[in-house]
PDB file of C-alpha atoms and ligand atoms in Angstrom:
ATOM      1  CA  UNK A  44      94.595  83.757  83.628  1.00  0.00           C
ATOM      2  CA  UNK A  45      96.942  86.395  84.535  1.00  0.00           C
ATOM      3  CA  UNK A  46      98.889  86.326  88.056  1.00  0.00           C
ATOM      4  CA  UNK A  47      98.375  90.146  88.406  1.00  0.00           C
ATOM      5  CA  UNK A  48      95.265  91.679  89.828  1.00  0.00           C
ATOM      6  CA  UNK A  49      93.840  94.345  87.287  1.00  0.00           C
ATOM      7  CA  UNK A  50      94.386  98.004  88.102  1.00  0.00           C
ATOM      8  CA  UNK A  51      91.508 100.741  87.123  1.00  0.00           C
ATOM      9  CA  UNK A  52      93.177 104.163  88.149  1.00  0.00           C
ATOM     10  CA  UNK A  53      91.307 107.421  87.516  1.00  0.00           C
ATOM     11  CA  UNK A  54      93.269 110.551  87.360  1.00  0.00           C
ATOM     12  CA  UNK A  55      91.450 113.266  87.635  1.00  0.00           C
ATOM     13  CA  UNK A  56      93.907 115.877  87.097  1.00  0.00           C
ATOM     14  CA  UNK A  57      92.718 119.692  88.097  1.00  0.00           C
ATOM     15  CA  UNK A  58      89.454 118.497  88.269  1.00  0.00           C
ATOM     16  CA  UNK A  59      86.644 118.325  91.538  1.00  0.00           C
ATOM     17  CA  UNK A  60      86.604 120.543  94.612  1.00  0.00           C
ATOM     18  CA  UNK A  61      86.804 118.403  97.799  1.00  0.00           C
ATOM     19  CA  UNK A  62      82.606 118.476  97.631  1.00  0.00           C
ATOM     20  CA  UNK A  63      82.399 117.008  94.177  1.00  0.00           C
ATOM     21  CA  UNK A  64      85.141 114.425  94.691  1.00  0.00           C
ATOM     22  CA  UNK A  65      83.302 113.311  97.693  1.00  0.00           C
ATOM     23  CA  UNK A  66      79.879 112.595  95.583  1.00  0.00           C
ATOM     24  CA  UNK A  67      82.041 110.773  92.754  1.00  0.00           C
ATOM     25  CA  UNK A  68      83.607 108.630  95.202  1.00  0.00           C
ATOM     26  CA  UNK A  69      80.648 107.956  97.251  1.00  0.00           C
ATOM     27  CA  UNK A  70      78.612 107.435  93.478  1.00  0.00           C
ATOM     28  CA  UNK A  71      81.033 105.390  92.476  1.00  0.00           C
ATOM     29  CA  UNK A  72      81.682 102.904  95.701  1.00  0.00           C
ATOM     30  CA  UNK A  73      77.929 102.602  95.768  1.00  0.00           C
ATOM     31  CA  UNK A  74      78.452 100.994  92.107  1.00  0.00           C
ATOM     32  CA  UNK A  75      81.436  98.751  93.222  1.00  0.00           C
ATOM     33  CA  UNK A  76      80.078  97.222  96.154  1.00  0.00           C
ATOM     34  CA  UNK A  77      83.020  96.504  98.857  1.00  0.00           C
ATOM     35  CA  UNK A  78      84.078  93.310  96.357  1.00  0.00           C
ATOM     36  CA  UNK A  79      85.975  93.709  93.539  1.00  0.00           C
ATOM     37  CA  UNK A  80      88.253  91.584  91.420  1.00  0.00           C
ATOM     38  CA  UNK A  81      89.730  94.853  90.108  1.00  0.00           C
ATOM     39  CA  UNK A  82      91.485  97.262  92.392  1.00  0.00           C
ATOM     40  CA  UNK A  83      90.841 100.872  92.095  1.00  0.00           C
ATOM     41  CA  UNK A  84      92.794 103.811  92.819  1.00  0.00           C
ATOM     42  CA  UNK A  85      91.246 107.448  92.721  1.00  0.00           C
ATOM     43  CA  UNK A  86      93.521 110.179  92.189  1.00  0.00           C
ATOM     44  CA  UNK A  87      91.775 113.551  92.917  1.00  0.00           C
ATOM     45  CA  UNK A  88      93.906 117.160  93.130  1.00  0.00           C
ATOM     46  CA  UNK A  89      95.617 117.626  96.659  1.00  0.00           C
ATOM     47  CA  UNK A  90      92.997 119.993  97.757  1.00  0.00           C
ATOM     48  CA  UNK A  91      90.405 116.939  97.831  1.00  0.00           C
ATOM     49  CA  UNK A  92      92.941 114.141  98.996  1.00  0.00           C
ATOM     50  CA  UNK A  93      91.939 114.734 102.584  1.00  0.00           C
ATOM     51  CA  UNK A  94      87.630 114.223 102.136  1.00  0.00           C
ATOM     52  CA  UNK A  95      88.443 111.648  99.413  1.00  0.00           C
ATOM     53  CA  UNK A  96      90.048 109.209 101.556  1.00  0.00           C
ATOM     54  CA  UNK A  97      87.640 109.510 104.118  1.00  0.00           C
ATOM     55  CA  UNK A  98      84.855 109.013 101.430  1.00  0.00           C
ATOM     56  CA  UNK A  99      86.953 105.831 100.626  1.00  0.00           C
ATOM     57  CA  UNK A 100      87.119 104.295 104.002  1.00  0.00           C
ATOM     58  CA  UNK A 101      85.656 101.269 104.155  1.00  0.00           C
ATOM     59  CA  UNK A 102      84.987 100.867 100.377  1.00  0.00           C
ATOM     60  CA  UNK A 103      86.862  98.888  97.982  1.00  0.00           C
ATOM     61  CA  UNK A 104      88.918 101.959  96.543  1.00  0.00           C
ATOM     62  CA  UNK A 105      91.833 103.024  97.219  1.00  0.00           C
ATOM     63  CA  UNK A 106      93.483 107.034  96.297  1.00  0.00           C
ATOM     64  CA  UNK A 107      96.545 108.202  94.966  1.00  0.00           C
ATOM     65  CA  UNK A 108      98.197 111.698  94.706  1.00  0.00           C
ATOM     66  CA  UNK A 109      99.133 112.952  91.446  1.00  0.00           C
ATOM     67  CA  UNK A 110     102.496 114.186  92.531  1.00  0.00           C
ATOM     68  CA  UNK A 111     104.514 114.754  95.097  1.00  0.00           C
ATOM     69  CA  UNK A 112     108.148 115.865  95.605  1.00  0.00           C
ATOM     70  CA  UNK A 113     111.015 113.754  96.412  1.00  0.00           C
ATOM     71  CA  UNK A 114     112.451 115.268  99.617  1.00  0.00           C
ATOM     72  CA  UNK A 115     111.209 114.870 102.924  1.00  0.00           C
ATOM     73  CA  UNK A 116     110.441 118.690 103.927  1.00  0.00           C
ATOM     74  CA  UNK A 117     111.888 122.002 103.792  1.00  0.00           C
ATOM     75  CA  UNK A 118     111.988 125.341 101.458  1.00  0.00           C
ATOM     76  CA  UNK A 119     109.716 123.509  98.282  1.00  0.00           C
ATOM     77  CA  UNK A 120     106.911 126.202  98.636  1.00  0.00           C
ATOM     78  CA  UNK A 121     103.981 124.547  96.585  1.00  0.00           C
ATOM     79  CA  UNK A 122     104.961 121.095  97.171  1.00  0.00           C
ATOM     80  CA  UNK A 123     103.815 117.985  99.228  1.00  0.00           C
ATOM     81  CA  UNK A 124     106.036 115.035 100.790  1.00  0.00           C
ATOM     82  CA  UNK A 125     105.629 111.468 100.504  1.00  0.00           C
ATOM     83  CA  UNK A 126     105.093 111.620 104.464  1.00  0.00           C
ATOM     84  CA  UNK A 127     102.695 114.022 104.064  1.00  0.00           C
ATOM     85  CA  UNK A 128     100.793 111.863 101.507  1.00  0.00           C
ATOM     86  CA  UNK A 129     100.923 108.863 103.733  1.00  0.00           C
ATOM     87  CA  UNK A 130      99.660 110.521 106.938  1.00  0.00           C
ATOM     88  CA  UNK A 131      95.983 111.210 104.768  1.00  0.00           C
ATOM     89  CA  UNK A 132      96.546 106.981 104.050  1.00  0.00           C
ATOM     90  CA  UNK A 133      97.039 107.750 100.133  1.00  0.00           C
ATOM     91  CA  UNK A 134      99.048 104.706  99.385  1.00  0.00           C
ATOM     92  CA  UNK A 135      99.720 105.024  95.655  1.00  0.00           C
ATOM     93  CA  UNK A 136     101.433 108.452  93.527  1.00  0.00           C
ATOM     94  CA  UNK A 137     100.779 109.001  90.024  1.00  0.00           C
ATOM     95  CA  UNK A 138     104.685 110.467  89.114  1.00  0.00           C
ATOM     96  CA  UNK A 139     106.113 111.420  85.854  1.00  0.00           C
ATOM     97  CA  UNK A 140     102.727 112.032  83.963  1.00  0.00           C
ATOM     98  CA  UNK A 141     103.789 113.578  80.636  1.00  0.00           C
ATOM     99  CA  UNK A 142     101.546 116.762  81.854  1.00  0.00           C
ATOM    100  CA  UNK A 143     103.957 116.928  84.217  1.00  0.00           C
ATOM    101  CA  UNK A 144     106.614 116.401  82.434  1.00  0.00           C
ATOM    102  CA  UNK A 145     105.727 119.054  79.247  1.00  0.00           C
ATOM    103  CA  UNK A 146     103.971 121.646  80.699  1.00  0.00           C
ATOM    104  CA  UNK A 147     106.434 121.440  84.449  1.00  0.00           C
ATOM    105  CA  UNK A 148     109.782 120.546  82.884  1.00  0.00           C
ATOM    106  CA  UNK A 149     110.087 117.356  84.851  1.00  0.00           C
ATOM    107  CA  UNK A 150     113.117 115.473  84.147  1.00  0.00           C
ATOM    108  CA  UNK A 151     113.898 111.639  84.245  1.00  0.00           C
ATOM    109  CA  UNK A 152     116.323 112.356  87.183  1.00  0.00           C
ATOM    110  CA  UNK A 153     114.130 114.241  89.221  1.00  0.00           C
ATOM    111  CA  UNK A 154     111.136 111.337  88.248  1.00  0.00           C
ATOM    112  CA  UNK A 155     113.441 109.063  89.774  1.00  0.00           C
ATOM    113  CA  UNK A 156     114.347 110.458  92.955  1.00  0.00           C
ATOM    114  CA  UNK A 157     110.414 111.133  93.066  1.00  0.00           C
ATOM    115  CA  UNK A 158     109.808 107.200  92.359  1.00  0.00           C
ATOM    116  CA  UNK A 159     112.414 106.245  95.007  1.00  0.00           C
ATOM    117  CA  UNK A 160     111.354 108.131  97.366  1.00  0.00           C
ATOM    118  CA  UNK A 161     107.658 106.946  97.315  1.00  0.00           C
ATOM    119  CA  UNK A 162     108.809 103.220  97.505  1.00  0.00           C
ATOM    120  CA  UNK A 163     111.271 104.377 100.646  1.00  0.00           C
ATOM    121  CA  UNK A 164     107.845 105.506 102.063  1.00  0.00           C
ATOM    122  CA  UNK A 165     105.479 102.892 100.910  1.00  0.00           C
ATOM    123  CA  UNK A 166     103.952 104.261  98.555  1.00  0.00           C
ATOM    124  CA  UNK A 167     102.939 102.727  95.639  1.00  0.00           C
ATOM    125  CA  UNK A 168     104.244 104.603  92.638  1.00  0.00           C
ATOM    126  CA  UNK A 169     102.474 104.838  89.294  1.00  0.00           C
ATOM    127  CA  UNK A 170     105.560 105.829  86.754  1.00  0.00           C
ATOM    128  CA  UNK A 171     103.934 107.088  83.546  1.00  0.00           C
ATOM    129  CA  UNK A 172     105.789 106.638  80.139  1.00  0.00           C
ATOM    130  CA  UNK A 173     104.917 107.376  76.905  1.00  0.00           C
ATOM    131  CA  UNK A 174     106.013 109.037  73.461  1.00  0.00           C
ATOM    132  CA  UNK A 175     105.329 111.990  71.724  1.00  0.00           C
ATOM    133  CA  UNK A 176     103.395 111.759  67.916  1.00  0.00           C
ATOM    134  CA  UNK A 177     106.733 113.177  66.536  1.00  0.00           C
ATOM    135  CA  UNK A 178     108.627 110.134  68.200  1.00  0.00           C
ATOM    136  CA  UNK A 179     106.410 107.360  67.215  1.00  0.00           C
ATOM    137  CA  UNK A 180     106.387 109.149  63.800  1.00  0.00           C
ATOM    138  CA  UNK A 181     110.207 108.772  63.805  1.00  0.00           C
ATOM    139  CA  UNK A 182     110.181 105.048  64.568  1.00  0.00           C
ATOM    140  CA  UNK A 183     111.801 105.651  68.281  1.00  0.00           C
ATOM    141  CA  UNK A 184     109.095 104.809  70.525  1.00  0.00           C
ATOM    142  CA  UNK A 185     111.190 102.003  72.082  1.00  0.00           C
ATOM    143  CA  UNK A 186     113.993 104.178  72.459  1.00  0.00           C
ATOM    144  CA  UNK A 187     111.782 106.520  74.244  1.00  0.00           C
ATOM    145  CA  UNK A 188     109.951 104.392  76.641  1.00  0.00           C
ATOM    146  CA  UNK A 189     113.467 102.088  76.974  1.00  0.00           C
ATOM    147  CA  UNK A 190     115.083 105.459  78.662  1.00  0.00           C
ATOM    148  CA  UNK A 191     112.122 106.464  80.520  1.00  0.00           C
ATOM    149  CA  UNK A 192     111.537 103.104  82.045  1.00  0.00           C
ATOM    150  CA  UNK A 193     115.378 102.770  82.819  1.00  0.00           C
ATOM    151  CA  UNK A 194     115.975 106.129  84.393  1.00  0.00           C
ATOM    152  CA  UNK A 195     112.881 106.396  86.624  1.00  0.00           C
ATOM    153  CA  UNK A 196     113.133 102.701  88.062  1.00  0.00           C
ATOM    154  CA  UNK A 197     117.304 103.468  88.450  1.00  0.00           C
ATOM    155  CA  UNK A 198     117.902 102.261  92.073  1.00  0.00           C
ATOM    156  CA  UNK A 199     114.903 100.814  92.289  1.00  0.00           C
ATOM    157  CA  UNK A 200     115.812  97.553  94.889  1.00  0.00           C
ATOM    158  CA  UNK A 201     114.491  94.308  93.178  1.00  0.00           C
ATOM    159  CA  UNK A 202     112.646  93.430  96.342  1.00  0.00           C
ATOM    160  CA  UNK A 203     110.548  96.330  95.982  1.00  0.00           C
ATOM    161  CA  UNK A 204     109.340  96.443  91.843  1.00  0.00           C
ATOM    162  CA  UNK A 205     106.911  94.904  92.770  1.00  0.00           C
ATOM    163  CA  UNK A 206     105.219  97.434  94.290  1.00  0.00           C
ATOM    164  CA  UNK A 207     105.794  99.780  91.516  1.00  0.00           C
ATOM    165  CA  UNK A 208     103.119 100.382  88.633  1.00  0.00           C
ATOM    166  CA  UNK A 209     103.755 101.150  84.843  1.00  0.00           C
ATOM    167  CA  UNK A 210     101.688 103.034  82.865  1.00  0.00           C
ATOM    168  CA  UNK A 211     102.529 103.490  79.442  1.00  0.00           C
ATOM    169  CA  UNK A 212     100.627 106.607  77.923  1.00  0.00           C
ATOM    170  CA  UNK A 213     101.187 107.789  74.802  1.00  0.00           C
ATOM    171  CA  UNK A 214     101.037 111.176  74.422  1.00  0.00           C
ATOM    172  CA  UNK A 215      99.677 111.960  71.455  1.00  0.00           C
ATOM    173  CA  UNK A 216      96.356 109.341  72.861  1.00  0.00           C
ATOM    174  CA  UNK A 217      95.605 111.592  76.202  1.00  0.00           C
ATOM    175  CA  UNK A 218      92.786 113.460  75.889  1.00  0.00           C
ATOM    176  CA  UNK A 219      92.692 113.413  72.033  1.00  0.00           C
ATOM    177  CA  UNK A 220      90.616 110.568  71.796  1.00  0.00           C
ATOM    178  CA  UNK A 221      92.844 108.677  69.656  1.00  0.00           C
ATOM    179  CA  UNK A 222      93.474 105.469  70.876  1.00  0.00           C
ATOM    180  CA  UNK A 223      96.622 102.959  70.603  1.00  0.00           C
ATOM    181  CA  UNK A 224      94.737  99.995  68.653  1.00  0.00           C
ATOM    182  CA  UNK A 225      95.371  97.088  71.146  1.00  0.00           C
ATOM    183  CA  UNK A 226      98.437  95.161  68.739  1.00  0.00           C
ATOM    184  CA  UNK A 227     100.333  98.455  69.235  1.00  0.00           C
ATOM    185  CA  UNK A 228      99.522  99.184  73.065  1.00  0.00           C
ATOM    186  CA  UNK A 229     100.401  95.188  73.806  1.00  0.00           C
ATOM    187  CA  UNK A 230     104.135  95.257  71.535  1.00  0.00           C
ATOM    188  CA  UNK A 231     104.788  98.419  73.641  1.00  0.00           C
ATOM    189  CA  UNK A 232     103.879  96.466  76.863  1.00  0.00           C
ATOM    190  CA  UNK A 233     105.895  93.684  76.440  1.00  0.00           C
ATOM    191  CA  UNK A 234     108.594  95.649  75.567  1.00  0.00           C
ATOM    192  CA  UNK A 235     108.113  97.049  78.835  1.00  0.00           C
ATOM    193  CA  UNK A 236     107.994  93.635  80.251  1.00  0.00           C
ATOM    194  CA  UNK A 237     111.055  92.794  78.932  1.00  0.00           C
ATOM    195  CA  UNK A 238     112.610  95.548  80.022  1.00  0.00           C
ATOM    196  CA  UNK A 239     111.838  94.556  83.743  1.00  0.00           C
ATOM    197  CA  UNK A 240     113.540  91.351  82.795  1.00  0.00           C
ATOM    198  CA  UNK A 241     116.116  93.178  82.338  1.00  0.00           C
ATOM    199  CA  UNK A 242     116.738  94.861  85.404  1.00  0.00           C
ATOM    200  CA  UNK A 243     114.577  92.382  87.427  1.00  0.00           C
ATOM    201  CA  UNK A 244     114.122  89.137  86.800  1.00  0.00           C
ATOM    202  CA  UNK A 245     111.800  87.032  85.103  1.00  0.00           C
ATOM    203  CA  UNK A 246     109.454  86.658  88.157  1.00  0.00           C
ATOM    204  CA  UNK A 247     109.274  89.973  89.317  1.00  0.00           C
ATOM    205  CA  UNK A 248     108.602  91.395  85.980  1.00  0.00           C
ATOM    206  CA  UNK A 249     105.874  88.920  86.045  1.00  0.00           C
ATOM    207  CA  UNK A 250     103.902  90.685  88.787  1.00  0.00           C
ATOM    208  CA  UNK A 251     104.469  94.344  87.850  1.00  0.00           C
ATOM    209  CA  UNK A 252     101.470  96.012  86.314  1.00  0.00           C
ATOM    210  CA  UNK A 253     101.465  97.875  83.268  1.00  0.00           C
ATOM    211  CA  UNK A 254      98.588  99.759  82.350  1.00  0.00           C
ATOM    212  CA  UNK A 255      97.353 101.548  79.699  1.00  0.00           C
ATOM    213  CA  UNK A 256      96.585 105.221  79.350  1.00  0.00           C
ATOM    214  CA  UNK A 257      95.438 107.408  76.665  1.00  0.00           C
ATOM    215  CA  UNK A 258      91.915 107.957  75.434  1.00  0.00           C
ATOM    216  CA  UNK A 259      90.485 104.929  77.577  1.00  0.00           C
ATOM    217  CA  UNK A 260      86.778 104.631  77.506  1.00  0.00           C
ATOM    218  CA  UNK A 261      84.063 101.920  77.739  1.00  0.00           C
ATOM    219  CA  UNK A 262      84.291 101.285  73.997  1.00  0.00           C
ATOM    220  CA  UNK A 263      87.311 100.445  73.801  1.00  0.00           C
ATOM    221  CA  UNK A 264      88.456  98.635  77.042  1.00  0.00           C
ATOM    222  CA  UNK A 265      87.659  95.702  76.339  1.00  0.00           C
ATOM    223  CA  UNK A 266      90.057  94.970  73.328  1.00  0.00           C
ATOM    224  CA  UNK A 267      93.058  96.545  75.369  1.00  0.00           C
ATOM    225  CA  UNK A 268      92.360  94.800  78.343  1.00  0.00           C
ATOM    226  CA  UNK A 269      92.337  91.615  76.419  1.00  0.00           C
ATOM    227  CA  UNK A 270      95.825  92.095  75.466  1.00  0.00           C
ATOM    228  CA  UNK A 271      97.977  89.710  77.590  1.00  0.00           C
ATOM    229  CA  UNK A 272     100.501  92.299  78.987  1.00  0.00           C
ATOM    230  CA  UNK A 273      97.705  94.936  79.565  1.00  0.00           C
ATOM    231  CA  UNK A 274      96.766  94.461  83.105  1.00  0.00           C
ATOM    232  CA  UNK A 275      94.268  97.804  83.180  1.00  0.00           C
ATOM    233  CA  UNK A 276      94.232 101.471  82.920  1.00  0.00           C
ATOM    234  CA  UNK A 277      95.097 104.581  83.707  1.00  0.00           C
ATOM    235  CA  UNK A 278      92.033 107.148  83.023  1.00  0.00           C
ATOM    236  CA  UNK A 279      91.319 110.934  82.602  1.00  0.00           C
ATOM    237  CA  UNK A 280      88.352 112.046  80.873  1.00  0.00           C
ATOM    238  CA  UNK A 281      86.048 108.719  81.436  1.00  0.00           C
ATOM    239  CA  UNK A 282      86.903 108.796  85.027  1.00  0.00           C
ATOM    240  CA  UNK A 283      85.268 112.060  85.439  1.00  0.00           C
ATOM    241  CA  UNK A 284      81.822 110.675  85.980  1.00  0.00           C
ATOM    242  CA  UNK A 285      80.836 107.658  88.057  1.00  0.00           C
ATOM    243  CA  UNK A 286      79.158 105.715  85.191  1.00  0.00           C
ATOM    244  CA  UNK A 287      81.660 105.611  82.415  1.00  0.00           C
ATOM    245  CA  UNK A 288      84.458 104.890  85.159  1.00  0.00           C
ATOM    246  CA  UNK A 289      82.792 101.876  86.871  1.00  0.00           C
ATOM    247  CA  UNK A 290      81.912 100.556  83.285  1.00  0.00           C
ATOM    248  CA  UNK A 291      86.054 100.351  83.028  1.00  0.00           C
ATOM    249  CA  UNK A 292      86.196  98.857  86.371  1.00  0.00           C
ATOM    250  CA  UNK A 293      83.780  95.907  84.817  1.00  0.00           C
ATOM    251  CA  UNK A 294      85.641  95.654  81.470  1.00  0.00           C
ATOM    252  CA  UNK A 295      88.900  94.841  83.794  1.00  0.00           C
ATOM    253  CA  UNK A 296      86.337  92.300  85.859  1.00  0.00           C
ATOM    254  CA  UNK A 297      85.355  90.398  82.187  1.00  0.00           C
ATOM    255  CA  UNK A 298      89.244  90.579  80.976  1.00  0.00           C
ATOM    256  CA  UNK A 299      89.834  88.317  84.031  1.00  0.00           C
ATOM    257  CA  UNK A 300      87.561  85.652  82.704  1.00  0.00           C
ATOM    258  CA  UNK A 301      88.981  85.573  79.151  1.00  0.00           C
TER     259      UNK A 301
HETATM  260  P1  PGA B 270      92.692 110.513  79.086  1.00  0.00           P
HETATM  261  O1  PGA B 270      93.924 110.820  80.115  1.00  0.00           O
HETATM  262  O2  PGA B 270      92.062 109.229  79.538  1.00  0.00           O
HETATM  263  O3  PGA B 270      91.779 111.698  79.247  1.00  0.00           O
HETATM  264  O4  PGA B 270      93.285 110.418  77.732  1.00  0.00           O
HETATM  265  C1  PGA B 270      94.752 109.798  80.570  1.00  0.00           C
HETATM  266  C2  PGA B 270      95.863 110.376  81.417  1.00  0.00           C
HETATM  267  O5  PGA B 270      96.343 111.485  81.114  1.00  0.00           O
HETATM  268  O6  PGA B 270      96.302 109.771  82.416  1.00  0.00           O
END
């Protein structure tokens, strides 16, 4: 059995007013129970962070931003602090998705001051990765995930990688509903693994979570969860709705009992 707890994360993206996200969240703690095997982050849009977490209080769930900006405060007109984050109680930050990354222009630098920055704050970061169709077609997948892996966890103090989460999403698998078959989601993930040898150590690298993202759904969860160096997910679309998002949060249960 695997040392690391399974991690269901739903990223909602621009999705829910504050009223909606409070029905999914109560819908779906109602589901959970307050016992879980699996821990479970909800990321709703900024404008619902505030009525999510105090949906969440009390359950077993826990909520994440879906950005934030790397400096403390001052002239960033549209942007939120990690302070600011932490004062609702969000304790983990989806940074670096490749949404944000295409459609925003965010660089690996910038990612990393973002990633440092939550972890100075304690907040738990979720660094997305991931390569393009035109990259995997070109055979440098590795190459690509090796620099985005490398740059955003630069500085990153090996006392404190633990707290940080991967997830490796390829793009051309978000909301395309194409899927990574589980052999080619697991080689990236123990790339990624070995990677974190790398930089930090056989036992800390042993207790970092990497999850999957891309076209996750209840039929196919349980095969990538399987994999030995998947430890969960990272989901858009299925964690819309209550049902197909708590199935996922069962299918990470049953993986632990494999
Ligand atoms: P998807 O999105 O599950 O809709 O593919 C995943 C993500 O972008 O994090």
């Amino acid at each position: 059995m695997s040392i690391r707890t399974p991690l269901i994360a739903g990223n909602w993206k621009m999705n829910k007013t504050a009223t909606e996200a409070t029905d999914l969240v109560k819908a779906i703690a109602a589901a959970v129970g307050t016992e879980s095997a699996v821990q479970i982050v909800l990321c709703p849009p900024f404008t619902a962070l505030s009525a999510v977490c105090a949906a969440a209080e009390g359950t077993h769930l826990a909520v994440g931003a879906q950005n934030m900006h790397d400096k403390t405060h001052g002239a960033f007109t549209g942007e939120v602090s990690a302070a600011m984050l932490r004062d609702l109680h969000v304790t983990h930050v989806i940074l670096g998705h490749s949404e944000r990354r295409a459609i925003f222009g965010e660089d690996d630098a910038f990612i990393n001051r973002k990633v440092n920055a939550a972890l100075a704050a304690s907040l738990k970061p979720i660094l997305c990765v991931g390569e393009l169709l035109a990259e995997r077609e070109a055979g440098t997948t590795n190459a690509v995930v090796k620099r985005q892996v490398e740059l955003g966890l630069a500085g990153v103090p090996a006392g404190k990688a633990e707290q940080v989460i991967i997830a490796y999403e390829p793009v051309w698998a978000i909301g395309t509903g194409k899927t990574a078959t589980p052999a080619m989601a697991q080689e990236v993930h123990a790339f990624i693994r070995s990677l974190l040898v790398t930089q930090f150590g056989a036992e800390t690298a042993g207790r970092v979570r990497i999850l999957y993202g891309g076209s996750m759904k209840p039929d196919n969860a349980d095969a990538l969860l399987a994999e030995h160096d998947i430890d969960g997910g990272l989901i858009g679309g299925a964690s819309l709705e209550a049902k197909s998002f708590v199935d996922l949060v069962q299918s990470a249960a049953k993986s632990l009992t494999r």
